[in-house]
Amino acid sequence: MSRQIALLRGINVGGHNSFPKAKQLALAESLGYEDVSVLLQTGNIVFADPGTPPEETARVIHERIAAELGLTVPVIVRTGDELAAVVAANPFPQAVPEPKSLHVTFLSAVPADTSRLDALDPAAFAPDQYRLIGRELYLWCPGGIGRSKLADAVSRAPLGVTATARNWNTVTKLLALAAA
């Protein structure tokens, strides 16, 4: 069986879209997934799957959340191998010692139009940097994401796809769970 990681966007953030960890676990198990782990309260579910394509898994989880909880929660799914590739492709290895400064935004698809993102002047946001690699947008903010003007500018550059971000700590913990 392969491992998959479901990344739910916008749950349990600021009191909105309440979906406790225990309910996330129960939902995944009710869908027939085995060896389920939930990391944190913010929608990170790792499980064994018999080989369902990630896009189908995302659709099924999204629909079940809507049916059972009445919430519209975007879901992005990566396989364990895909997540390992995301970690290996990190264009900012210098950020690893400060993992809270590095974020990965997972995209539902490769963006067709990146012109607004490409139009950002990197020098205007130094030392913060970003790289779009396939379906992942890496964002390194050495001074912290909360004060980053680049993080704000990147979030306002519409890519036309569903997106959800995780910090590097969470990404590497999810990979460890997927590999276990």
Steps between C-alpha positions, in 0.01 A plus 500: 500500500613850426493787747310818432491834677179705495554871558180679598490877457358738755377276780530580870655838417380794706193313618374435147417169332517297819612146422671345805786257464291206625235567234769520231627159608148352510416641158812351339434162660134509391624537142688172538847647537731306728789592727366856536693775679396861545772759553395812689144637488536678167416226251795271438384141460744221410368155410551180307301484180456211258615707203222751437623794290566802727251720311226243563595476868480880529155503339368224727629666819367840390154357428486307829593810702228697321241226558582430865607841628347742253842655440653591166861402557747487213711184514834437332652151508858393440643150507787422733733488199377839381556651844852351509565668164375833641748476787784396267427791263526765774674792324588661834710246693650787700155541663487148647670600831217756546203296375237754606643737239427261212152425368367285222173584330351187348303567181225284355659527154785667319380858446423586138568870552783615725537847348399689816738294708777536240448878502615527863842665528712271721732785600208691648439223753855393592600305697166317457484272198261267323524224240218330315592141419220307334206484741690647796583857587790528744518820704800584716456792740810523725340778707176308552191455289291741708707800398576391147390732223581224251262257672226759468583571134515131411164435665347778288638361173212276388613174347155365416544180703415384850786551744584422862827575680701321767820601676810285458460343846160369402616387155787293641284355780241395240774335296621311808144379569458395138828308511418321826 
